mmCIF file of C-alpha atoms in Angstrom:
data_model
loop_
_atom_site.group_PDB
_atom_site.id
_atom_site.type_symbol
_atom_site.label_atom_id
_atom_site.label_comp_id
_atom_site.label_asym_id
_atom_site.label_seq_id
_atom_site.Cartn_x
_atom_site.Cartn_y
_atom_site.Cartn_z
ATOM 1 C CA ARG A 655 91.363 115.677 77.557
ATOM 2 C CA GLN A 656 91.780 117.940 80.303
ATOM 3 C CA ILE A 657 95.035 116.498 81.983
ATOM 4 C CA ALA A 658 96.998 116.707 78.232
ATOM 5 C CA ALA A 659 95.907 120.620 78.431
ATOM 6 C CA PHE A 660 98.331 120.898 81.458
ATOM 7 C CA GLN A 661 101.329 119.741 79.106
ATOM 8 C CA PRO A 662 102.806 116.626 81.001
ATOM 9 C CA ALA A 663 105.822 115.106 80.298
ATOM 10 C CA SER A 664 103.844 111.851 79.094
ATOM 11 C CA LEU A 665 100.454 110.303 79.601
ATOM 12 C CA ILE A 666 99.764 106.481 80.021
ATOM 13 C CA LEU A 667 96.259 105.305 78.847
ATOM 14 C CA ALA A 668 95.211 101.901 79.888
ATOM 15 C CA GLU A 669 92.072 100.284 78.682
ATOM 16 C CA ILE A 670 90.737 96.372 78.612
ATOM 17 C CA THR A 671 88.444 97.410 75.692
ATOM 18 C CA GLU A 672 90.721 97.679 72.456
ATOM 19 C CA LEU A 673 87.743 99.880 70.515
ATOM 20 C CA PHE A 674 87.658 102.387 73.554
ATOM 21 C CA LEU A 675 91.680 102.722 73.440
ATOM 22 C CA TYR A 676 91.586 103.052 69.732
ATOM 23 C CA GLU A 677 88.685 105.824 69.504
ATOM 24 C CA ILE A 678 90.563 107.619 72.350
ATOM 25 C CA GLU A 679 94.003 107.466 70.534
ATOM 26 C CA ARG A 680 92.401 108.636 67.375
ATOM 27 C CA GLU A 681 90.914 111.704 68.914
ATOM 28 C CA MET A 682 94.257 112.375 71.309
ATOM 29 C CA ALA A 683 96.307 112.402 67.870
ATOM 30 C CA GLU A 684 94.572 115.412 67.020
ATOM 31 C CA LEU A 685 93.973 117.437 70.320
ATOM 32 C CA ALA A 686 97.540 116.664 71.487
ATOM 33 C CA PRO A 687 99.789 115.509 68.602
ATOM 34 C CA ARG A 688 102.996 116.546 70.346
ATOM 35 C CA LEU A 689 102.072 114.715 73.711
ATOM 36 C CA PRO A 690 104.050 111.301 74.308
ATOM 37 C CA ILE A 691 101.159 109.004 75.062
ATOM 38 C CA ALA A 692 101.355 105.279 75.816
ATOM 39 C CA TYR A 693 98.375 103.100 75.029
ATOM 40 C CA VAL A 694 98.113 99.852 77.128
ATOM 41 C CA ILE A 695 95.679 97.250 76.995
ATOM 42 C CA GLN A 696 95.519 96.091 80.314
ATOM 43 C CA ASP A 697 93.162 93.958 82.468
ATOM 44 C CA VAL A 698 93.383 95.413 86.055
ATOM 45 C CA ARG A 699 92.735 91.731 87.542
ATOM 46 C CA ASN A 700 95.638 90.598 86.071
ATOM 47 C CA ARG A 701 98.295 91.565 89.051
ATOM 48 C CA ALA A 702 101.519 90.691 87.052
ATOM 49 C CA GLY A 703 100.356 92.668 84.170
ATOM 50 C CA VAL A 704 99.691 95.663 86.294
ATOM 51 C CA GLU A 705 103.093 95.626 87.845
ATOM 52 C CA ARG A 706 104.569 95.492 84.670
ATOM 53 C CA LEU A 707 102.608 98.391 83.516
ATOM 54 C CA PHE A 708 103.829 100.602 86.164
ATOM 55 C CA ARG A 709 107.339 98.974 86.083
ATOM 56 C CA ASP A 710 107.784 99.919 82.460
ATOM 57 C CA HIS A 711 106.296 103.641 82.603
ATOM 58 C CA ARG A 712 106.466 104.711 86.209
ATOM 59 C CA PRO A 713 103.646 107.094 86.750
ATOM 60 C CA GLU A 714 103.539 109.829 89.246
ATOM 61 C CA VAL A 715 99.728 110.593 89.351
ATOM 62 C CA VAL A 716 97.311 107.622 89.092
ATOM 63 C CA PHE A 717 93.629 107.929 88.245
ATOM 64 C CA HIS A 718 91.700 104.686 88.834
ATOM 65 C CA ALA A 719 88.370 104.456 87.183
ATOM 66 C CA ALA A 720 88.305 101.152 85.870
ATOM 67 C CA ALA A 721 85.062 99.491 87.345
ATOM 68 C CA TYR A 722 82.060 97.307 86.492
ATOM 69 C CA LYS A 723 79.011 100.193 87.082
ATOM 70 C CA HIS A 724 75.592 98.455 86.086
ATOM 71 C CA VAL A 725 73.737 97.655 89.189
ATOM 72 C CA PRO A 726 71.170 95.045 87.854
ATOM 73 C CA LEU A 727 73.789 93.193 85.664
ATOM 74 C CA MET A 728 76.291 93.179 88.657
ATOM 75 C CA GLU A 729 73.312 91.711 91.160
ATOM 76 C CA GLN A 730 73.602 89.123 88.731
ATOM 77 C CA ASN A 731 77.367 88.642 88.426
ATOM 78 C CA PRO A 732 78.525 89.524 92.108
ATOM 79 C CA TRP A 733 81.795 87.588 91.537
ATOM 80 C CA GLN A 734 82.761 89.718 88.341
ATOM 81 C CA ALA A 735 82.074 92.527 90.718
ATOM 82 C CA ILE A 736 84.172 91.795 93.467
ATOM 83 C CA GLU A 737 86.927 90.320 91.148
ATOM 84 C CA ASN A 738 87.499 93.530 88.953
ATOM 85 C CA ASN A 739 85.920 96.240 91.173
ATOM 86 C CA ILE A 740 87.687 95.432 94.550
ATOM 87 C CA GLY A 741 90.504 92.882 93.344
ATOM 88 C CA GLY A 742 91.453 95.248 90.670
ATOM 89 C CA THR A 743 91.488 98.495 92.817
ATOM 90 C CA ARG A 744 93.923 96.440 95.323
ATOM 91 C CA ASN A 745 96.123 95.513 92.540
ATOM 92 C CA VAL A 746 96.406 99.130 90.764
ATOM 93 C CA ALA A 747 96.766 100.862 94.473
ATOM 94 C CA SER A 748 99.060 98.613 95.561
ATOM 95 C CA ALA A 749 101.369 98.679 92.249
ATOM 96 C CA ALA A 750 101.002 102.830 92.843
ATOM 97 C CA GLY A 751 102.932 102.481 96.224
ATOM 98 C CA ALA A 752 105.225 99.849 95.431
ATOM 99 C CA PHE A 753 106.687 101.565 92.209
ATOM 100 C CA GLY A 754 106.621 105.236 93.970
ATOM 101 C CA ALA A 755 103.643 107.127 92.346
ATOM 102 C CA GLU A 756 103.222 110.223 94.339
ATOM 103 C CA ARG A 757 99.284 110.145 94.079
ATOM 104 C CA PHE A 758 96.876 107.468 93.964
ATOM 105 C CA VAL A 759 92.992 108.712 93.083
ATOM 106 C CA LEU A 760 90.111 106.332 93.453
ATOM 107 C CA VAL A 761 86.849 107.492 91.503
ATOM 108 C CA SER A 762 84.527 106.340 93.677
ATOM 109 C CA THR A 763 80.448 106.957 93.442
ATOM 110 C CA ASP A 764 77.640 107.939 95.657
ATOM 111 C CA LYS A 765 76.292 104.119 95.338
ATOM 112 C CA ALA A 766 78.979 103.510 98.196
ATOM 113 C CA VAL A 767 76.592 105.320 100.496
ATOM 114 C CA ASN A 768 74.751 102.940 102.848
ATOM 115 C CA PRO A 769 74.883 100.534 99.386
ATOM 116 C CA THR A 770 71.715 98.392 98.522
ATOM 117 C CA ASN A 771 73.518 96.856 95.945
ATOM 118 C CA VAL A 772 76.572 94.801 94.928
ATOM 119 C CA MET A 773 78.218 97.677 92.874
ATOM 120 C CA GLY A 774 77.812 99.907 95.441
ATOM 121 C CA ALA A 775 78.991 97.553 97.810
ATOM 122 C CA THR A 776 82.528 97.096 96.153
ATOM 123 C CA LYS A 777 82.840 100.706 95.857
ATOM 124 C CA ARG A 778 82.374 101.067 99.260
ATOM 125 C CA ILE A 779 85.353 98.612 99.822
ATOM 126 C CA CYS A 780 87.430 100.094 97.284
ATOM 127 C CA GLU A 781 87.780 103.206 99.471
ATOM 128 C CA MET A 782 88.448 101.515 102.204
ATOM 129 C CA VAL A 783 91.263 99.700 100.471
ATOM 130 C CA CYS A 784 92.893 103.253 99.564
ATOM 131 C CA THR A 785 92.328 104.055 103.675
ATOM 132 C CA ASP A 786 94.287 100.903 104.176
ATOM 133 C CA LEU A 787 97.025 101.299 101.650
ATOM 134 C CA GLN A 788 98.014 104.818 103.204
ATOM 135 C CA ALA A 789 99.379 103.473 105.935
ATOM 136 C CA ASP A 790 101.686 101.062 104.253
ATOM 137 C CA TYR A 791 102.715 103.364 101.438
ATOM 138 C CA THR A 792 103.329 106.681 103.164
ATOM 139 C CA ASP A 793 105.000 108.122 100.200
ATOM 140 C CA THR A 794 101.972 107.932 98.095
ATOM 141 C CA ARG A 795 98.666 109.728 98.943
ATOM 142 C CA TYR A 796 95.784 107.780 98.310
ATOM 143 C CA ILE A 797 92.591 109.903 97.641
ATOM 144 C CA ALA A 798 89.225 108.606 96.755
ATOM 145 C CA VAL A 799 86.439 110.980 94.985
ATOM 146 C CA ARG A 800 82.905 110.117 95.529
ATOM 147 C CA PHE A 801 80.126 111.738 93.267
ATOM 148 C CA GLY A 802 76.830 110.738 91.454
ATOM 149 C CA ASN A 803 75.796 110.400 87.735
ATOM 150 C CA VAL A 804 77.835 111.739 84.939
ATOM 151 C CA LEU A 805 75.698 113.667 81.794
ATOM 152 C CA GLY A 806 76.646 111.631 78.773
ATOM 153 C CA SER A 807 78.831 109.282 80.064
ATOM 154 C CA THR A 808 78.764 105.364 78.959
ATOM 155 C CA GLY A 809 75.643 103.941 80.003
ATOM 156 C CA SER A 810 74.162 106.931 81.693
ATOM 157 C CA VAL A 811 70.452 107.963 80.788
ATOM 158 C CA ILE A 812 70.442 110.476 78.967
ATOM 159 C CA PRO A 813 71.751 108.667 75.249
ATOM 160 C CA LEU A 814 68.746 106.104 76.165
ATOM 161 C CA PHE A 815 66.117 108.738 76.336
ATOM 162 C CA GLN A 816 67.539 110.275 73.240
ATOM 163 C CA LYS A 817 67.172 107.007 71.638
ATOM 164 C CA GLN A 818 63.486 106.078 73.035
ATOM 165 C CA ILE A 819 62.717 109.635 71.994
ATOM 166 C CA GLU A 820 63.812 109.137 68.391
ATOM 167 C CA ALA A 821 62.014 105.765 68.141
ATOM 168 C CA GLY A 822 59.022 107.583 69.064
ATOM 169 C CA GLY A 823 58.574 106.449 72.801
ATOM 170 C CA PRO A 824 57.911 105.414 75.318
ATOM 171 C CA VAL A 825 60.669 106.759 77.450
ATOM 172 C CA THR A 826 61.124 104.290 80.299
ATOM 173 C CA VAL A 827 61.795 105.092 83.568
ATOM 174 C CA THR A 828 61.716 102.865 86.711
ATOM 175 C CA HIS A 829 59.893 104.881 89.085
ATOM 176 C CA PRO A 830 58.284 108.217 89.584
ATOM 177 C CA ASP A 831 60.006 109.179 92.728
ATOM 178 C CA VAL A 832 63.459 108.160 91.513
ATOM 179 C CA ARG A 833 66.107 111.136 92.246
ATOM 180 C CA ARG A 834 69.719 111.191 91.040
ATOM 181 C CA TYR A 835 72.414 113.584 91.559
ATOM 182 C CA PHE A 836 74.248 114.798 88.178
ATOM 183 C CA MET A 837 77.077 116.786 86.926
ATOM 184 C CA SER A 838 78.327 117.162 83.442
ATOM 185 C CA ILE A 839 81.808 115.180 82.399
ATOM 186 C CA PRO A 840 84.030 118.273 81.949
ATOM 187 C CA GLU A 841 82.704 119.256 85.446
ATOM 188 C CA ALA A 842 83.427 116.022 87.064
ATOM 189 C CA VAL A 843 86.874 116.071 85.871
ATOM 190 C CA GLN A 844 87.512 119.206 86.892
ATOM 191 C CA LEU A 845 86.608 118.333 90.302
ATOM 192 C CA VAL A 846 88.275 114.990 90.592
ATOM 193 C CA MET A 847 91.608 116.791 89.713
ATOM 194 C CA GLN A 848 90.980 119.705 92.060
ATOM 195 C CA ALA A 849 90.827 117.163 94.870
ATOM 196 C CA ALA A 850 93.476 114.916 93.718
ATOM 197 C CA ALA A 851 95.609 118.269 94.097
ATOM 198 C CA MET A 852 94.324 118.955 97.216
ATOM 199 C CA GLY A 853 94.470 115.664 98.710
ATOM 200 C CA ASP A 854 97.202 115.014 101.652
ATOM 201 C CA GLY A 855 96.288 111.392 101.467
ATOM 202 C CA GLY A 856 93.689 108.610 103.075
ATOM 203 C CA GLU A 857 91.044 111.199 102.565
ATOM 204 C CA VAL A 858 87.483 110.574 100.693
ATOM 205 C CA PHE A 859 86.432 113.750 99.016
ATOM 206 C CA VAL A 860 82.982 114.331 98.355
ATOM 207 C CA LEU A 861 82.124 116.656 95.408
ATOM 208 C CA GLU A 862 79.088 119.223 95.644
ATOM 209 C CA MET A 863 75.928 117.697 93.288
ATOM 210 C CA GLY A 864 73.517 120.448 94.209
ATOM 211 C CA GLU A 865 69.905 119.077 94.517
ATOM 212 C CA PRO A 866 68.874 115.640 93.483
ATOM 213 C CA VAL A 867 66.797 115.770 89.859
ATOM 214 C CA ARG A 868 63.988 113.475 89.590
ATOM 215 C CA ILE A 869 64.258 111.198 86.895
ATOM 216 C CA VAL A 870 60.799 111.814 85.325
ATOM 217 C CA ASP A 871 61.331 115.275 85.439
ATOM 218 C CA LEU A 872 64.549 114.693 83.243
ATOM 219 C CA ALA A 873 62.420 112.542 81.020
ATOM 220 C CA ARG A 874 59.987 115.233 80.493
ATOM 221 C CA GLU A 875 62.493 118.077 80.013
ATOM 222 C CA MET A 876 64.219 115.868 77.402
ATOM 223 C CA ILE A 877 61.261 114.959 75.374
ATOM 224 C CA ALA A 878 59.991 119.061 75.324
ATOM 225 C CA LEU A 879 63.404 120.092 74.044
ATOM 226 C CA SER A 880 62.988 117.637 71.291
ATOM 227 C CA GLY A 881 59.617 119.203 70.102
ATOM 228 C CA PHE A 882 57.180 116.689 71.483
ATOM 229 C CA ILE A 883 54.666 117.131 74.238
ATOM 230 C CA PRO A 884 55.557 114.662 77.468
ATOM 231 C CA GLU A 885 52.836 112.039 77.885
ATOM 232 C CA ARG A 886 50.684 112.956 74.853
ATOM 233 C CA GLU A 887 53.104 112.632 71.884
ATOM 234 C CA ILE A 888 55.825 110.806 73.453
ATOM 235 C CA LYS A 889 54.643 108.441 76.532
ATOM 236 C CA ILE A 890 56.608 108.143 79.722
ATOM 237 C CA LYS A 891 56.023 104.343 80.818
ATOM 238 C CA PHE A 892 57.045 103.546 84.540
ATOM 239 C CA THR A 893 59.143 99.878 84.472
ATOM 240 C CA GLY A 894 59.688 99.159 88.368
ATOM 241 C CA LEU A 895 62.981 99.547 90.013
ATOM 242 C CA ARG A 896 65.382 96.967 89.247
ATOM 243 C CA PRO A 897 67.261 94.924 91.522
ATOM 244 C CA GLY A 898 69.734 96.523 93.899
ATOM 245 C CA GLU A 899 67.846 99.734 92.956
ATOM 246 C CA LYS A 900 67.511 102.834 95.175
ATOM 247 C CA LEU A 901 65.105 105.365 95.081
ATOM 248 C CA TYR A 902 67.690 107.770 95.855
ATOM 249 C CA GLU A 903 71.337 108.055 96.355
ATOM 250 C CA GLU A 904 73.369 109.617 99.167
ATOM 251 C CA LEU A 905 76.386 111.372 99.425
ATOM 252 C CA LEU A 906 77.051 110.448 103.101
ATOM 253 C CA THR A 907 76.066 107.901 105.556
ATOM 254 C CA ASP A 908 74.311 109.015 109.079
ATOM 255 C CA ALA A 909 77.364 108.469 110.649
ATOM 256 C CA GLU A 910 79.489 110.718 108.195
ATOM 257 C CA SER A 911 79.778 114.740 108.367
ATOM 258 C CA THR A 912 81.871 116.363 105.940
ATOM 259 C CA VAL A 913 84.867 119.282 106.532
ATOM 260 C CA ALA A 914 85.112 122.246 104.093
ATOM 261 C CA THR A 915 88.095 122.680 101.827
ATOM 262 C CA SER A 916 89.414 126.113 100.134
ATOM 263 C CA HIS A 917 87.168 124.903 97.299
ATOM 264 C CA PRO A 918 83.392 125.272 97.393
ATOM 265 C CA GLY A 919 82.869 122.211 95.149
ATOM 266 C CA VAL A 920 84.455 119.941 97.352
ATOM 267 C CA ARG A 921 84.339 118.672 100.455
ATOM 268 C CA ILE A 922 86.315 116.018 102.823
ATOM 269 C CA ALA A 923 83.910 112.938 104.410
ATOM 270 C CA ARG A 924 84.721 112.156 108.071
ATOM 271 C CA LEU A 925 84.563 107.999 107.642
ATOM 272 C CA SER A 926 84.690 105.531 110.336
ATOM 273 C CA ARG A 927 88.049 103.780 110.655
ATOM 274 C CA ASN A 928 88.739 100.457 108.957
ATOM 275 C CA THR A 929 88.034 97.638 111.591
ATOM 276 C CA ASP A 930 90.927 95.633 112.821
ATOM 277 C CA VAL A 931 89.834 92.459 110.627
ATOM 278 C CA PHE A 932 89.504 94.219 107.554
ATOM 279 C CA ARG A 933 92.236 92.820 105.695
ATOM 280 C CA GLU A 934 91.598 89.218 107.028
ATOM 281 C CA ASN A 935 88.231 89.712 105.903
ATOM 282 C CA LEU A 936 89.428 91.297 102.490
ATOM 283 C CA GLU A 937 91.562 88.402 101.580
ATOM 284 C CA VAL A 938 88.661 85.653 102.539
ATOM 285 C CA LEU A 939 86.595 87.809 100.047
ATOM 286 C CA LEU A 940 89.069 87.890 97.416
ATOM 287 C CA LYS A 941 90.095 84.173 97.418
ATOM 288 C CA THR A 942 86.683 83.023 97.189
ATOM 289 C CA GLY A 943 86.792 82.659 93.610
ATOM 290 C CA GLY A 944 83.349 82.502 91.474
ATOM 291 C CA GLY A 945 82.476 78.771 92.430
ATOM 292 C CA THR A 946 80.905 80.453 95.849
ATOM 293 C CA SER A 947 76.980 80.684 96.022
ATOM 294 C CA ARG A 948 75.469 84.566 95.547
ATOM 295 C CA SER A 949 74.261 84.174 99.096
ATOM 296 C CA ASP A 950 77.831 83.477 100.961
ATOM 297 C CA LEU A 951 79.467 86.598 98.369
ATOM 298 C CA LEU A 952 76.638 88.738 99.767
ATOM 299 C CA GLU A 953 77.376 87.569 103.380
ATOM 300 C CA GLN A 954 81.098 88.342 103.133
ATOM 301 C CA LEU A 955 80.615 91.716 101.472
ATOM 302 C CA ARG A 956 78.251 92.352 104.554
ATOM 303 C CA SER A 957 81.180 91.204 106.919
ATOM 304 C CA ILE A 958 83.108 94.072 105.456
ATOM 305 C CA VAL A 959 80.406 96.655 104.837
ATOM 306 C CA PRO A 960 78.063 96.605 107.413
ATOM 307 C CA GLU A 961 75.675 99.022 106.578
ATOM 308 C CA TYR A 962 74.979 97.140 103.177
ATOM 309 C CA GLY A 963 71.478 95.778 103.092
ATOM 310 C CA PRO A 964 68.853 95.515 100.903
ATOM 311 C CA ALA A 965 67.522 97.947 98.658
ATOM 312 C CA ILE A 966 63.840 97.092 99.154
ATOM 313 C CA GLU A 967 64.259 98.260 102.986
ATOM 314 C CA ALA A 968 66.041 101.331 102.104
ATOM 315 C CA ASN A 969 63.100 102.255 99.606
ATOM 316 C CA ARG A 970 60.155 101.823 101.976
ATOM 317 C CA LYS A 971 62.059 103.916 104.728
ATOM 318 C CA ARG A 972 62.150 106.595 101.613
ATOM 319 C CA LEU A 973 58.584 106.296 100.566
ATOM 320 C CA ARG A 974 57.613 106.956 103.973
ATOM 321 C CA LEU A 975 59.623 110.027 104.184
ATOM 322 C CA ILE A 976 57.886 111.292 101.081
ATOM 323 C CA GLN A 977 54.381 110.352 102.212
#
């Protein structure tokens, strides 16, 4: 929607789910009826299909947001996360370079920082893929943008809380100390586009998210705004942390720092360089296939992202800090 406001020569929307693509097609027909838009059903895991898309449409700027993002589900389905998130990113990013795109922008996540789950580890590797490809395709600027939860997006906590309140409760929160960074959809899009415009290539941008919010406080606020008294009229139920879930998210690792940019809401992360065996380990991981045991897949992820570790250890450290 925001890109359409800049009146590009054309827009290509690629999506694997036909319903989502149909819904955005209907919306864009009213919002930007004169803008030439191609609606493409495409699975990013299909390398030949991705290359055909780039060959046919020759996009100049690519925003790559396709990923499996549900943390507990990806803990149960690690190969699907690896194949879609990492393999899909490599397919799209490589095609962007091969077919002369000027910019490739990866939408990353704070869960890529000191990852405690499969989803976060795969997104960290996606960032590393972009850094790696920058050396191969110097005419394409590869940029990653790292930020937290987007209010109102698909699968976010706001719609879930609304449904639970409408049903009379309880509102479910995993843990009383869980904290998350939040921003609105328009704000997230604006900052992603700003970072895309500023990037010279090879950077990971970190968006200023303000202070993290306690999820239980958000639940209480939503209950009150709905006209109910929290804990009395609408109960809050603590369900326990789910597999791979952190008590809190980080925007940088202990080894990373940031550099200011001309925009107060956007900073550049100083990242450690990819190891010499990055490509070799990546090839081994992607050629493994879904038949490999879960433990072997996790070990291969750890060979690429050494800081990837169990959530239970990170949460114990955090609880000691809180106490």
